[in-house]
Steps between C-alpha positions, in 0.01 A plus 500: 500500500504630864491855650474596867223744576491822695183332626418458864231231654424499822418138504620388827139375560536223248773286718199476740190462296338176456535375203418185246727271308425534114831429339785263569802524252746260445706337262222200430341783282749422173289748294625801755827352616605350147805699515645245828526199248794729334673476801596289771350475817744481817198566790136529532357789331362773744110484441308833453172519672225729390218617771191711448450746731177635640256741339589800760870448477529468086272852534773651724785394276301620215402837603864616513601457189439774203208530335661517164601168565172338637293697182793285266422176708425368860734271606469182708582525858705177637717436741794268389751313746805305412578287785877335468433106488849414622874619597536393096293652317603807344226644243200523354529368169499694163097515398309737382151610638213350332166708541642862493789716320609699739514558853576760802647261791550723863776326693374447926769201582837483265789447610807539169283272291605600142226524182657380199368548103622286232444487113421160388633382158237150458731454263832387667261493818712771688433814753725777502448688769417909419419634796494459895365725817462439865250636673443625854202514711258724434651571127252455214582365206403516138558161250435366182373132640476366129863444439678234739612620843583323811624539855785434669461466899842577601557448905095586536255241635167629330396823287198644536295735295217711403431421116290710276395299156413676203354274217444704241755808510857409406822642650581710271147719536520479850850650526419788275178556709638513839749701380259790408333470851 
């Protein structure tokens, strides 16, 4: 489900980069975030936004990471941002990511925000929660983005990330594959 790398990025760049808008997340979208109407909401939800980055900078990021890994699949380059919408709000709500199975997220701004995974019974509409990590900056991070996750913010005001998207390889391949590098 989640895995920290022995993976360094030099991606410093990105907090500077220009960049374009191309994804706004929030709990509106029921089909990602249909795990929040199991629960009840006390705040606002902490929205995730999703920027593209330019050409030169997604080569940069790319060119560091092993080639056994960009012959498998080359991932999408984005830089995400959580930005804390009040004193309230504590989390970004259980979803899962739609458009790609797995992902490699490099921490630049965290502050004790913790990652949660859950199992989801639709049944008795229930998580469990089965696994947590908090990152660091700079850390990398391997996870399974098809099974629900979410983020609690802790005492930080916004999170702020490097996130590589692959589509088509799952977790479980990737794991085994950066293990051999």
């Amino acid at each position: 489900m989640f895995k920290k790398l022995k993976l360094t990025i030099d991606a410093v760049e990105v907090l500077n980069a220009p960049r374009q808008l191309v994804q706004v997340a929030d709990v509106h979208n029921r089909g990602r975030y249909r795990y929040t109407e199991w629960q009840e909401e006390t705040a606002p939800p902490t929205p995730l936004l999703m920027y593209m980055l330019p050409e030169e900078v997604t080569a940069k990021i790319l060119a560091q990471l092993p080639e056994k890994l960009l012959a498998r699949e080359v991932p999408g380059v984005f830089l995400m941002r959580m930005p804390k919408p009040c004193a309230e709000s504590k989390s970004l709500p259980p979803h899962i990511d739609r458009g790609r199975r797995a992902a490699i997220n490099v921490y630049l701004k965290c502050g004790g925000e913790i990652t949660e995974f859950y199992e989801a019974d639709e049944s008795s509409k229930t998580l469990t929660r089965i696994g947590t990590f908090t990152a660091a900056p700079g850390e990398a991070w391997l996870m399974d983005v098809s099974i629900p996750h979410a983020v609690l913010m802790q005492g930080s005001d916004e999170r702020i990330g490097l996130s590589l998207s692959f589509r088509h390889t799952r977790y479980k391949d990737l794991a085994a594959l950066l293990e051999a590098v």
